[in-house]
Amino acid sequence: MKFGVIGAGQMGGGIAQVAAQSGFDVIVQDVQQEYLDRGRAVIEKSLARLHEKGKLSDALADVLGRIKFTTHMQDFADCDLVVEAIVENQAVKNALFEQLGGIVKPSGILASNTSSIPITVLASASGRPDRFIGMHFMNPVPLMALVEVIRGYATSDETAQFVTQTAEQMGKTPLTCNDFPGFVSNRILMPMLNEAIQCVMEGVAEPEAIDGIMKLGMNHPMGPLTLADFIGLDTCLSIMEVLHTGLGDDKYRPSPLLQKMVQAGLLGRKSGEGFYKY
């Protein structure tokens, strides 16, 4: 199978790596060569670690050889499945899928790795809503078992079956949900992270104490504020805004502190500072 990935960042690179490990021929596209070079370096480092631990079934060179990097969208023309993993912005994704719908062969399936944007909206932009689906991988992709499979209003049974089987071939556990804002994962997770941020804003406790209480008391592997920094506070804010707008309930209102930190450029790990310094 020919597997396309749009975006060579943390999520796109991870998806491409796992697809190549699964024996698929992979094409990774990004807008600039420097992004592709950075993504390639991260994939090579990750595969080298797996190789050292004896967790790579194929030779390292063979897996890397199955990944092609490009800046040209036209290279997706004969892909069987293309997964988008770019910025969490509906207008940007709509424009991308409108373009992609005119490039990928008619039988090809388009998927979005969006963590909250309505699949039905993106499907309409693609011009092939029956062959469009949400394929939400978890971060870091090589380690996390779940793929949230989100059917849009017009997604066909055949499309859902193909994507479910593909996820299984990638060693993942696909679980299906319907197209509601935030799906299941982020509808439950993000309000918890947002509430932890509110606790910081209101002076309920220091970030270290909040994270420690959730780790030691609830057995969470990572505290909510550490996790928010890991995800990216800008991404957290985008998801909360989608939930708030889409569900119309004030319990999803983004914390003013979250909004202020994003305005200040404190985005978490990727900017070097969020609730903690990196």
PDB file of C-alpha atoms in Angstrom:
ATOM      1  CA  MET A   1       0.000   0.000   0.000  1.00  0.00           C
ATOM      2  CA  LYS A   2       1.118   3.559  -0.718  1.00  0.00           C
ATOM      3  CA  PHE A   3       0.685   5.682   2.409  1.00  0.00           C
ATOM      4  CA  GLY A   4       0.884   9.492   2.321  1.00  0.00           C
ATOM      5  CA  VAL A   5       1.535  11.805   5.274  1.00  0.00           C
ATOM      6  CA  ILE A   6       1.175  15.579   5.161  1.00  0.00           C
ATOM      7  CA  GLY A   7       3.354  17.284   7.751  1.00  0.00           C
ATOM      8  CA  ALA A   8       6.786  16.136   8.935  1.00  0.00           C
ATOM      9  CA  GLY A   9       6.418  17.399  12.509  1.00  0.00           C
ATOM     10  CA  GLN A  10       6.026  15.423  15.715  1.00  0.00           C
ATOM     11  CA  MET A  11       2.767  13.734  14.712  1.00  0.00           C
ATOM     12  CA  GLY A  12       3.373  13.405  10.960  1.00  0.00           C
ATOM     13  CA  GLY A  13       6.870  12.033  11.453  1.00  0.00           C
ATOM     14  CA  GLY A  14       5.613   9.510  13.983  1.00  0.00           C
ATOM     15  CA  ILE A  15       2.807   8.339  11.700  1.00  0.00           C
ATOM     16  CA  ALA A  16       5.245   8.009   8.779  1.00  0.00           C
ATOM     17  CA  GLN A  17       7.693   6.016  10.905  1.00  0.00           C
ATOM     18  CA  VAL A  18       5.076   3.522  12.101  1.00  0.00           C
ATOM     19  CA  ALA A  19       3.650   3.163   8.575  1.00  0.00           C
ATOM     20  CA  ALA A  20       7.132   2.387   7.203  1.00  0.00           C
ATOM     21  CA  GLN A  21       7.786  -0.089  10.042  1.00  0.00           C
ATOM     22  CA  SER A  22       4.540  -1.798   8.993  1.00  0.00           C
ATOM     23  CA  GLY A  23       5.833  -2.374   5.466  1.00  0.00           C
ATOM     24  CA  PHE A  24       4.012   0.456   3.673  1.00  0.00           C
ATOM     25  CA  ASP A  25       5.657   2.673   1.062  1.00  0.00           C
ATOM     26  CA  VAL A  26       5.435   6.140   2.621  1.00  0.00           C
ATOM     27  CA  ILE A  27       5.545   9.656   1.172  1.00  0.00           C
ATOM     28  CA  VAL A  28       5.975  12.543   3.628  1.00  0.00           C
ATOM     29  CA  GLN A  29       5.243  16.055   2.393  1.00  0.00           C
ATOM     30  CA  ASP A  30       5.915  19.415   4.046  1.00  0.00           C
ATOM     31  CA  VAL A  31       6.113  22.962   2.775  1.00  0.00           C
ATOM     32  CA  GLN A  32       9.851  23.497   3.335  1.00  0.00           C
ATOM     33  CA  GLN A  33      12.870  21.244   2.893  1.00  0.00           C
ATOM     34  CA  GLU A  34      14.199  22.206   6.353  1.00  0.00           C
ATOM     35  CA  TYR A  35      11.039  20.783   7.976  1.00  0.00           C
ATOM     36  CA  LEU A  36      11.539  17.553   6.036  1.00  0.00           C
ATOM     37  CA  ASP A  37      15.210  17.358   7.052  1.00  0.00           C
ATOM     38  CA  ARG A  38      14.283  17.886  10.695  1.00  0.00           C
ATOM     39  CA  GLY A  39      11.532  15.259  10.471  1.00  0.00           C
ATOM     40  CA  ARG A  40      13.872  12.763   8.804  1.00  0.00           C
ATOM     41  CA  ALA A  41      16.469  13.238  11.571  1.00  0.00           C
ATOM     42  CA  VAL A  42      13.875  12.565  14.285  1.00  0.00           C
ATOM     43  CA  ILE A  43      12.641   9.417  12.483  1.00  0.00           C
ATOM     44  CA  GLU A  44      16.211   8.129  12.025  1.00  0.00           C
ATOM     45  CA  LYS A  45      16.983   8.701  15.716  1.00  0.00           C
ATOM     46  CA  SER A  46      13.773   6.951  16.819  1.00  0.00           C
ATOM     47  CA  LEU A  47      14.363   3.952  14.539  1.00  0.00           C
ATOM     48  CA  ALA A  48      17.990   3.692  15.688  1.00  0.00           C
ATOM     49  CA  ARG A  49      16.809   3.449  19.314  1.00  0.00           C
ATOM     50  CA  LEU A  50      14.333   0.700  18.390  1.00  0.00           C
ATOM     51  CA  HIS A  51      17.059  -1.111  16.447  1.00  0.00           C
ATOM     52  CA  GLU A  52      19.424  -0.985  19.433  1.00  0.00           C
ATOM     53  CA  LYS A  53      16.712  -2.469  21.658  1.00  0.00           C
ATOM     54  CA  GLY A  54      15.991  -5.223  19.137  1.00  0.00           C
ATOM     55  CA  LYS A  55      12.438  -3.973  18.591  1.00  0.00           C
ATOM     56  CA  LEU A  56      12.725  -3.439  14.840  1.00  0.00           C
ATOM     57  CA  SER A  57      11.586  -6.438  12.817  1.00  0.00           C
ATOM     58  CA  ASP A  58      13.184  -5.227   9.541  1.00  0.00           C
ATOM     59  CA  ALA A  59      16.661  -3.890   8.883  1.00  0.00           C
ATOM     60  CA  LEU A  60      17.018  -0.196   9.735  1.00  0.00           C
ATOM     61  CA  ALA A  61      18.032   0.700   6.168  1.00  0.00           C
ATOM     62  CA  ASP A  62      14.997  -1.144   4.761  1.00  0.00           C
ATOM     63  CA  VAL A  63      12.541   0.810   6.919  1.00  0.00           C
ATOM     64  CA  LEU A  64      14.184   4.149   6.081  1.00  0.00           C
ATOM     65  CA  GLY A  65      14.244   3.138   2.423  1.00  0.00           C
ATOM     66  CA  ARG A  66      10.459   2.924   2.401  1.00  0.00           C
ATOM     67  CA  ILE A  67      10.096   6.627   3.292  1.00  0.00           C
ATOM     68  CA  LYS A  68      10.277   9.302   0.591  1.00  0.00           C
ATOM     69  CA  PHE A  69      10.327  13.014   1.481  1.00  0.00           C
ATOM     70  CA  THR A  70       8.922  15.688  -0.815  1.00  0.00           C
ATOM     71  CA  THR A  71       7.696  19.277  -0.961  1.00  0.00           C
ATOM     72  CA  HIS A  72       5.319  18.480  -3.862  1.00  0.00           C
ATOM     73  CA  MET A  73       1.654  17.685  -3.240  1.00  0.00           C
ATOM     74  CA  GLN A  74       1.398  16.057  -6.681  1.00  0.00           C
ATOM     75  CA  ASP A  75       3.450  13.132  -5.357  1.00  0.00           C
ATOM     76  CA  PHE A  76       0.313  11.953  -3.518  1.00  0.00           C
ATOM     77  CA  ALA A  77      -1.522  11.261  -6.811  1.00  0.00           C
ATOM     78  CA  ASP A  78      -1.354   7.452  -6.583  1.00  0.00           C
ATOM     79  CA  CYS A  79      -1.605   7.066  -2.780  1.00  0.00           C
ATOM     80  CA  ASP A  80      -4.181   4.657  -1.352  1.00  0.00           C
ATOM     81  CA  LEU A  81      -4.426   6.589   1.922  1.00  0.00           C
ATOM     82  CA  VAL A  82      -3.246  10.097   2.830  1.00  0.00           C
ATOM     83  CA  VAL A  83      -3.212  11.249   6.459  1.00  0.00           C
ATOM     84  CA  GLU A  84      -3.002  14.970   7.216  1.00  0.00           C
ATOM     85  CA  ALA A  85      -1.066  16.041  10.325  1.00  0.00           C
ATOM     86  CA  ILE A  86      -0.654  19.817  10.064  1.00  0.00           C
ATOM     87  CA  VAL A  87      -1.593  22.817  12.239  1.00  0.00           C
ATOM     88  CA  GLU A  88      -4.893  22.554  14.163  1.00  0.00           C
ATOM     89  CA  ASN A  89      -6.664  25.230  12.120  1.00  0.00           C
ATOM     90  CA  GLN A  90      -9.906  24.517  10.276  1.00  0.00           C
ATOM     91  CA  ALA A  91      -9.441  27.056   7.462  1.00  0.00           C
ATOM     92  CA  VAL A  92      -5.918  25.797   6.690  1.00  0.00           C
ATOM     93  CA  LYS A  93      -7.063  22.160   6.728  1.00  0.00           C
ATOM     94  CA  ASN A  94     -10.093  22.949   4.531  1.00  0.00           C
ATOM     95  CA  ALA A  95      -7.865  24.583   1.919  1.00  0.00           C
ATOM     96  CA  LEU A  96      -5.467  21.627   2.030  1.00  0.00           C
ATOM     97  CA  PHE A  97      -8.182  19.008   1.550  1.00  0.00           C
ATOM     98  CA  GLU A  98      -9.793  20.987  -1.247  1.00  0.00           C
ATOM     99  CA  GLN A  99      -6.444  20.848  -3.062  1.00  0.00           C
ATOM    100  CA  LEU A 100      -5.790  17.220  -2.121  1.00  0.00           C
ATOM    101  CA  GLY A 101      -9.212  16.111  -3.358  1.00  0.00           C
ATOM    102  CA  GLY A 102      -8.175  17.154  -6.859  1.00  0.00           C
ATOM    103  CA  ILE A 103      -4.787  15.395  -6.713  1.00  0.00           C
ATOM    104  CA  VAL A 104      -5.238  11.963  -5.104  1.00  0.00           C
ATOM    105  CA  LYS A 105      -6.669   9.206  -7.329  1.00  0.00           C
ATOM    106  CA  PRO A 106     -10.482   8.849  -7.027  1.00  0.00           C
ATOM    107  CA  SER A 107     -10.233   5.581  -5.091  1.00  0.00           C
ATOM    108  CA  GLY A 108      -7.808   7.068  -2.546  1.00  0.00           C
ATOM    109  CA  ILE A 109      -8.940   7.693   1.022  1.00  0.00           C
ATOM    110  CA  LEU A 110      -8.212  10.978   2.797  1.00  0.00           C
ATOM    111  CA  ALA A 111      -7.859  11.126   6.583  1.00  0.00           C
ATOM    112  CA  SER A 112      -7.215  13.838   9.138  1.00  0.00           C
ATOM    113  CA  ASN A 113      -5.248  13.464  12.347  1.00  0.00           C
ATOM    114  CA  THR A 114      -7.190  16.410  13.796  1.00  0.00           C
ATOM    115  CA  SER A 115      -7.782  16.188  17.525  1.00  0.00           C
ATOM    116  CA  SER A 116     -11.014  18.195  17.544  1.00  0.00           C
ATOM    117  CA  ILE A 117     -12.084  19.775  14.216  1.00  0.00           C
ATOM    118  CA  PRO A 118     -15.319  18.293  12.778  1.00  0.00           C
ATOM    119  CA  ILE A 119     -14.564  15.509  10.284  1.00  0.00           C
ATOM    120  CA  THR A 120     -17.784  16.207   8.359  1.00  0.00           C
ATOM    121  CA  VAL A 121     -16.651  19.780   7.620  1.00  0.00           C
ATOM    122  CA  LEU A 122     -13.231  18.674   6.365  1.00  0.00           C
ATOM    123  CA  ALA A 123     -14.848  15.852   4.365  1.00  0.00           C
ATOM    124  CA  SER A 124     -17.065  18.333   2.529  1.00  0.00           C
ATOM    125  CA  ALA A 125     -14.035  20.433   1.603  1.00  0.00           C
ATOM    126  CA  SER A 126     -12.314  17.358   0.123  1.00  0.00           C
ATOM    127  CA  GLY A 127     -15.088  16.695  -2.404  1.00  0.00           C
ATOM    128  CA  ARG A 128     -15.071  12.970  -1.507  1.00  0.00           C
ATOM    129  CA  PRO A 129     -16.957  12.786   1.827  1.00  0.00           C
ATOM    130  CA  ASP A 130     -17.612   9.042   1.495  1.00  0.00           C
ATOM    131  CA  ARG A 131     -13.844   8.395   1.320  1.00  0.00           C
ATOM    132  CA  PHE A 132     -12.918  10.710   4.176  1.00  0.00           C
ATOM    133  CA  ILE A 133     -12.362   9.845   7.844  1.00  0.00           C
ATOM    134  CA  GLY A 134     -10.682  10.948  11.050  1.00  0.00           C
ATOM    135  CA  MET A 135      -7.604   8.958  12.050  1.00  0.00           C
ATOM    136  CA  HIS A 136      -6.487  10.460  15.359  1.00  0.00           C
ATOM    137  CA  PHE A 137      -3.138   9.047  16.471  1.00  0.00           C
ATOM    138  CA  MET A 138      -1.836   9.694  19.987  1.00  0.00           C
ATOM    139  CA  ASN A 139       1.480  11.336  20.816  1.00  0.00           C
ATOM    140  CA  PRO A 140       4.169   9.914  20.708  1.00  0.00           C
ATOM    141  CA  VAL A 141       2.859   7.830  17.817  1.00  0.00           C
ATOM    142  CA  PRO A 142       5.475   5.011  17.910  1.00  0.00           C
ATOM    143  CA  LEU A 143       4.640   4.261  21.571  1.00  0.00           C
ATOM    144  CA  MET A 144       0.898   4.888  21.940  1.00  0.00           C
ATOM    145  CA  ALA A 145      -1.468   2.048  21.050  1.00  0.00           C
ATOM    146  CA  LEU A 146      -4.667   3.971  20.290  1.00  0.00           C
ATOM    147  CA  VAL A 147      -6.005   5.296  17.003  1.00  0.00           C
ATOM    148  CA  GLU A 148      -9.314   7.094  17.415  1.00  0.00           C
ATOM    149  CA  VAL A 149     -11.272   6.441  14.192  1.00  0.00           C
ATOM    150  CA  ILE A 150     -13.893   9.137  13.601  1.00  0.00           C
ATOM    151  CA  ARG A 151     -16.578   8.667  10.984  1.00  0.00           C
ATOM    152  CA  GLY A 152     -17.994  11.770   9.326  1.00  0.00           C
ATOM    153  CA  TYR A 153     -21.652  12.040   8.316  1.00  0.00           C
ATOM    154  CA  ALA A 154     -21.038  10.501   4.878  1.00  0.00           C
ATOM    155  CA  THR A 155     -18.065   8.189   5.589  1.00  0.00           C
ATOM    156  CA  SER A 156     -18.743   4.831   3.902  1.00  0.00           C
ATOM    157  CA  ASP A 157     -18.534   1.479   5.655  1.00  0.00           C
ATOM    158  CA  GLU A 158     -15.801   0.470   3.188  1.00  0.00           C
ATOM    159  CA  THR A 159     -13.687   3.501   4.119  1.00  0.00           C
ATOM    160  CA  ALA A 160     -14.089   2.829   7.843  1.00  0.00           C
ATOM    161  CA  GLN A 161     -13.211  -0.843   7.368  1.00  0.00           C
ATOM    162  CA  PHE A 162     -10.107  -0.053   5.288  1.00  0.00           C
ATOM    163  CA  VAL A 163      -8.804   2.485   7.813  1.00  0.00           C
ATOM    164  CA  THR A 164      -9.527   0.184  10.756  1.00  0.00           C
ATOM    165  CA  GLN A 165      -7.606  -2.646   9.088  1.00  0.00           C
ATOM    166  CA  THR A 166      -4.741  -0.282   8.220  1.00  0.00           C
ATOM    167  CA  ALA A 167      -4.482   0.864  11.845  1.00  0.00           C
ATOM    168  CA  GLU A 168      -4.366  -2.779  12.957  1.00  0.00           C
ATOM    169  CA  GLN A 169      -1.618  -3.496  10.408  1.00  0.00           C
ATOM    170  CA  MET A 170       0.285  -0.602  12.018  1.00  0.00           C
ATOM    171  CA  GLY A 171       0.086  -2.419  15.349  1.00  0.00           C
ATOM    172  CA  LYS A 172      -2.486   0.007  16.747  1.00  0.00           C
ATOM    173  CA  THR A 173      -5.841  -0.542  18.447  1.00  0.00           C
ATOM    174  CA  PRO A 174      -8.488   1.377  16.468  1.00  0.00           C
ATOM    175  CA  LEU A 175     -11.563   2.458  18.441  1.00  0.00           C
ATOM    176  CA  THR A 176     -14.450   4.105  16.612  1.00  0.00           C
ATOM    177  CA  CYS A 177     -16.445   7.148  17.668  1.00  0.00           C
ATOM    178  CA  ASN A 178     -18.814   9.567  15.963  1.00  0.00           C
ATOM    179  CA  ASP A 179     -18.170  13.098  14.799  1.00  0.00           C
ATOM    180  CA  PHE A 180     -18.807  15.343  17.810  1.00  0.00           C
ATOM    181  CA  PRO A 181     -16.520  18.212  18.905  1.00  0.00           C
ATOM    182  CA  GLY A 182     -13.407  16.815  20.592  1.00  0.00           C
ATOM    183  CA  PHE A 183     -14.531  13.247  19.764  1.00  0.00           C
ATOM    184  CA  VAL A 184     -14.003  11.168  22.946  1.00  0.00           C
ATOM    185  CA  SER A 185     -10.331  11.619  23.867  1.00  0.00           C
ATOM    186  CA  ASN A 186     -10.165  15.397  23.967  1.00  0.00           C
ATOM    187  CA  ARG A 187     -13.743  15.977  25.098  1.00  0.00           C
ATOM    188  CA  ILE A 188     -12.788  14.191  28.324  1.00  0.00           C
ATOM    189  CA  LEU A 189      -9.079  15.094  28.571  1.00  0.00           C
ATOM    190  CA  MET A 190      -9.013  18.799  27.712  1.00  0.00           C
ATOM    191  CA  PRO A 191     -11.530  20.033  30.319  1.00  0.00           C
ATOM    192  CA  MET A 192      -9.337  18.299  32.942  1.00  0.00           C
ATOM    193  CA  LEU A 193      -6.222  20.114  31.697  1.00  0.00           C
ATOM    194  CA  ASN A 194      -8.185  23.367  31.514  1.00  0.00           C
ATOM    195  CA  GLU A 195      -9.376  22.887  35.113  1.00  0.00           C
ATOM    196  CA  ALA A 196      -5.803  22.283  36.264  1.00  0.00           C
ATOM    197  CA  ILE A 197      -4.845  25.592  34.617  1.00  0.00           C
ATOM    198  CA  GLN A 198      -7.745  27.284  36.417  1.00  0.00           C
ATOM    199  CA  CYS A 199      -6.366  25.921  39.696  1.00  0.00           C
ATOM    200  CA  VAL A 200      -3.042  27.626  38.956  1.00  0.00           C
ATOM    201  CA  MET A 201      -4.804  30.888  38.064  1.00  0.00           C
ATOM    202  CA  GLU A 202      -6.909  30.866  41.237  1.00  0.00           C
ATOM    203  CA  GLY A 203      -3.917  30.021  43.441  1.00  0.00           C
ATOM    204  CA  VAL A 204      -5.340  26.683  44.608  1.00  0.00           C
ATOM    205  CA  ALA A 205      -1.862  25.123  44.440  1.00  0.00           C
ATOM    206  CA  GLU A 206       1.501  25.407  42.698  1.00  0.00           C
ATOM    207  CA  PRO A 207       1.923  23.548  39.363  1.00  0.00           C
ATOM    208  CA  GLU A 208       4.231  20.941  40.945  1.00  0.00           C
ATOM    209  CA  ALA A 209       1.625  20.178  43.638  1.00  0.00           C
ATOM    210  CA  ILE A 210      -1.238  19.936  41.128  1.00  0.00           C
ATOM    211  CA  ASP A 211       0.731  17.527  38.955  1.00  0.00           C
ATOM    212  CA  GLY A 212       1.923  15.553  41.969  1.00  0.00           C
ATOM    213  CA  ILE A 213      -1.601  15.154  43.345  1.00  0.00           C
ATOM    214  CA  MET A 214      -2.908  13.808  40.027  1.00  0.00           C
ATOM    215  CA  LYS A 215       0.075  11.480  39.576  1.00  0.00           C
ATOM    216  CA  LEU A 216       0.166  10.071  43.104  1.00  0.00           C
ATOM    217  CA  GLY A 217      -3.534  10.264  43.872  1.00  0.00           C
ATOM    218  CA  MET A 218      -5.064   9.271  40.534  1.00  0.00           C
ATOM    219  CA  ASN A 219      -2.168   7.160  39.213  1.00  0.00           C
ATOM    220  CA  HIS A 220      -1.791   9.335  36.102  1.00  0.00           C
ATOM    221  CA  PRO A 221       1.612   8.736  34.455  1.00  0.00           C
ATOM    222  CA  MET A 222       1.997  12.469  33.803  1.00  0.00           C
ATOM    223  CA  GLY A 223       0.499  15.476  35.586  1.00  0.00           C
ATOM    224  CA  PRO A 224      -2.062  17.594  33.673  1.00  0.00           C
ATOM    225  CA  LEU A 225       0.148  20.686  33.479  1.00  0.00           C
ATOM    226  CA  THR A 226       3.171  18.679  32.295  1.00  0.00           C
ATOM    227  CA  LEU A 227       0.890  17.072  29.714  1.00  0.00           C
ATOM    228  CA  ALA A 228      -0.467  20.456  28.588  1.00  0.00           C
ATOM    229  CA  ASP A 229       3.125  21.668  28.108  1.00  0.00           C
ATOM    230  CA  PHE A 230       3.902  18.484  26.155  1.00  0.00           C
ATOM    231  CA  ILE A 231       0.863  18.862  23.863  1.00  0.00           C
ATOM    232  CA  GLY A 232       1.453  22.595  23.391  1.00  0.00           C
ATOM    233  CA  LEU A 233      -0.641  25.260  25.121  1.00  0.00           C
ATOM    234  CA  ASP A 234      -1.641  26.739  21.760  1.00  0.00           C
ATOM    235  CA  THR A 235      -3.037  23.357  20.702  1.00  0.00           C
ATOM    236  CA  CYS A 236      -4.841  23.004  24.047  1.00  0.00           C
ATOM    237  CA  LEU A 237      -6.397  26.438  23.539  1.00  0.00           C
ATOM    238  CA  SER A 238      -7.486  25.592  19.976  1.00  0.00           C
ATOM    239  CA  ILE A 239      -9.190  22.407  21.160  1.00  0.00           C
ATOM    240  CA  MET A 240     -10.946  24.170  24.052  1.00  0.00           C
ATOM    241  CA  GLU A 241     -12.216  26.817  21.617  1.00  0.00           C
ATOM    242  CA  VAL A 242     -13.582  24.100  19.307  1.00  0.00           C
ATOM    243  CA  LEU A 243     -15.318  22.424  22.278  1.00  0.00           C
ATOM    244  CA  HIS A 244     -16.718  25.725  23.562  1.00  0.00           C
ATOM    245  CA  THR A 245     -18.019  26.808  20.155  1.00  0.00           C
ATOM    246  CA  GLY A 246     -19.190  23.395  19.006  1.00  0.00           C
ATOM    247  CA  LEU A 247     -20.970  22.313  22.192  1.00  0.00           C
ATOM    248  CA  GLY A 248     -22.064  25.775  23.356  1.00  0.00           C
ATOM    249  CA  ASP A 249     -21.555  25.011  27.042  1.00  0.00           C
ATOM    250  CA  ASP A 250     -19.576  27.331  29.327  1.00  0.00           C
ATOM    251  CA  LYS A 251     -17.985  24.378  31.098  1.00  0.00           C
ATOM    252  CA  TYR A 252     -15.709  24.243  28.021  1.00  0.00           C
ATOM    253  CA  ARG A 253     -14.679  27.919  28.266  1.00  0.00           C
ATOM    254  CA  PRO A 254     -10.872  28.192  27.954  1.00  0.00           C
ATOM    255  CA  SER A 255      -9.131  29.396  31.102  1.00  0.00           C
ATOM    256  CA  PRO A 256      -8.114  33.079  30.880  1.00  0.00           C
ATOM    257  CA  LEU A 257      -4.646  32.028  32.069  1.00  0.00           C
ATOM    258  CA  LEU A 258      -4.352  29.606  29.131  1.00  0.00           C
ATOM    259  CA  GLN A 259      -5.313  32.400  26.733  1.00  0.00           C
ATOM    260  CA  LYS A 260      -2.838  34.809  28.339  1.00  0.00           C
ATOM    261  CA  MET A 261       0.067  32.332  28.234  1.00  0.00           C
ATOM    262  CA  VAL A 262      -0.528  31.595  24.543  1.00  0.00           C
ATOM    263  CA  GLN A 263      -0.644  35.347  23.809  1.00  0.00           C
ATOM    264  CA  ALA A 264       2.702  35.669  25.635  1.00  0.00           C
ATOM    265  CA  GLY A 265       4.242  32.897  23.521  1.00  0.00           C
ATOM    266  CA  LEU A 266       4.587  30.498  26.464  1.00  0.00           C
ATOM    267  CA  LEU A 267       3.524  27.364  24.603  1.00  0.00           C
ATOM    268  CA  GLY A 268       5.203  24.638  26.659  1.00  0.00           C
ATOM    269  CA  ARG A 269       8.026  22.365  25.560  1.00  0.00           C
ATOM    270  CA  LYS A 270       8.180  23.614  21.982  1.00  0.00           C
ATOM    271  CA  SER A 271       8.803  27.232  23.052  1.00  0.00           C
ATOM    272  CA  GLY A 272      11.047  26.314  26.004  1.00  0.00           C
ATOM    273  CA  GLU A 273       8.605  27.495  28.664  1.00  0.00           C
ATOM    274  CA  GLY A 274       5.026  26.889  29.738  1.00  0.00           C
ATOM    275  CA  PHE A 275       4.076  25.891  33.250  1.00  0.00           C
ATOM    276  CA  TYR A 276       7.659  24.659  33.515  1.00  0.00           C
ATOM    277  CA  LYS A 277      10.960  25.699  31.903  1.00  0.00           C
ATOM    278  CA  TYR A 278      12.658  23.326  29.449  1.00  0.00           C
TER     279      TYR A 278
END
